[in-house]
Amino acid sequence: MPKRATAVQTAKTRIRRTVRDHNWNSLEEWVKTLDELAELTDAEIDDLARMAANDAEFDPDA
């Protein structure tokens, strides 16, 4: 079970970087990340939205 949690957290970090920060290394990475976003549960998407809101709250450049 911990491997799944780690994989989900890694995916969330990459999704946040791709969707919120618009930072990706290639078109393929962008497409793969959006595919991963589509596979998240509603709860995982809510968690991702909360993480992004918290980042914006503490980011002076946001």
mmCIF file of C-alpha atoms in Angstrom:
data_model
loop_
_atom_site.group_PDB
_atom_site.id
_atom_site.type_symbol
_atom_site.label_atom_id
_atom_site.label_comp_id
_atom_site.label_asym_id
_atom_site.label_seq_id
_atom_site.Cartn_x
_atom_site.Cartn_y
_atom_site.Cartn_z
ATOM 1 C CA MET A 1 0.000 0.000 0.000
ATOM 2 C CA PRO A 2 2.752 2.589 0.690
ATOM 3 C CA LYS A 3 3.998 2.252 -2.900
ATOM 4 C CA ARG A 4 0.576 3.322 -4.192
ATOM 5 C CA ALA A 5 0.533 6.305 -1.835
ATOM 6 C CA THR A 6 4.014 7.341 -2.954
ATOM 7 C CA ALA A 7 3.119 6.934 -6.618
ATOM 8 C CA VAL A 8 -0.029 9.016 -6.159
ATOM 9 C CA GLN A 9 1.911 11.757 -4.356
ATOM 10 C CA THR A 10 4.526 11.803 -7.119
ATOM 11 C CA ALA A 11 1.788 12.014 -9.740
ATOM 12 C CA LYS A 12 0.087 14.831 -7.833
ATOM 13 C CA THR A 13 3.341 16.765 -7.667
ATOM 14 C CA ARG A 14 3.863 16.338 -11.412
ATOM 15 C CA ILE A 15 0.240 17.262 -12.136
ATOM 16 C CA ARG A 16 0.514 20.393 -10.012
ATOM 17 C CA ARG A 17 3.722 21.374 -11.805
ATOM 18 C CA THR A 18 2.141 20.776 -15.211
ATOM 19 C CA VAL A 19 -1.323 22.220 -14.662
ATOM 20 C CA ARG A 20 -0.709 25.026 -12.171
ATOM 21 C CA ASP A 21 2.827 26.059 -13.030
ATOM 22 C CA HIS A 22 2.626 25.239 -16.764
ATOM 23 C CA ASN A 23 6.042 23.643 -16.476
ATOM 24 C CA TRP A 24 6.770 20.490 -18.472
ATOM 25 C CA ASN A 25 9.788 19.107 -20.285
ATOM 26 C CA SER A 26 8.055 17.936 -23.452
ATOM 27 C CA LEU A 27 4.684 17.641 -25.125
ATOM 28 C CA GLU A 28 4.713 13.943 -24.259
ATOM 29 C CA GLU A 29 5.128 14.733 -20.562
ATOM 30 C CA TRP A 30 2.221 17.195 -20.744
ATOM 31 C CA VAL A 31 -0.045 14.604 -22.379
ATOM 32 C CA LYS A 32 0.983 11.855 -19.934
ATOM 33 C CA THR A 33 0.368 14.139 -16.972
ATOM 34 C CA LEU A 34 -3.090 15.095 -18.187
ATOM 35 C CA ASP A 35 -3.852 11.391 -18.654
ATOM 36 C CA GLU A 36 -2.789 10.810 -15.024
ATOM 37 C CA LEU A 37 -5.040 13.664 -13.921
ATOM 38 C CA ALA A 38 -7.971 11.957 -15.634
ATOM 39 C CA GLU A 39 -7.291 8.780 -13.616
ATOM 40 C CA LEU A 40 -7.419 10.457 -10.192
ATOM 41 C CA THR A 41 -10.415 9.961 -7.942
ATOM 42 C CA ASP A 42 -12.584 12.908 -6.921
ATOM 43 C CA ALA A 43 -10.963 12.857 -3.482
ATOM 44 C CA GLU A 44 -7.465 12.952 -5.002
ATOM 45 C CA ILE A 45 -8.471 15.880 -7.232
ATOM 46 C CA ASP A 46 -9.892 17.712 -4.202
ATOM 47 C CA ASP A 47 -6.604 17.085 -2.384
ATOM 48 C CA LEU A 48 -4.666 18.406 -5.364
ATOM 49 C CA ALA A 49 -6.848 21.541 -5.460
ATOM 50 C CA ARG A 50 -6.218 22.108 -1.730
ATOM 51 C CA MET A 51 -2.467 21.695 -2.264
ATOM 52 C CA ALA A 52 -2.551 24.261 -5.074
ATOM 53 C CA ALA A 53 -4.576 26.688 -2.945
ATOM 54 C CA ASN A 54 -2.092 26.315 -0.095
ATOM 55 C CA ASP A 55 0.808 26.882 -2.494
ATOM 56 C CA ALA A 56 -0.826 30.060 -3.814
ATOM 57 C CA GLU A 57 -1.478 31.302 -0.287
ATOM 58 C CA PHE A 58 2.228 31.084 0.595
ATOM 59 C CA ASP A 59 3.684 31.982 -2.815
ATOM 60 C CA PRO A 60 4.509 35.691 -3.070
ATOM 61 C CA ASP A 61 4.774 35.385 -6.871
ATOM 62 C CA ALA A 62 1.280 33.845 -7.279
#
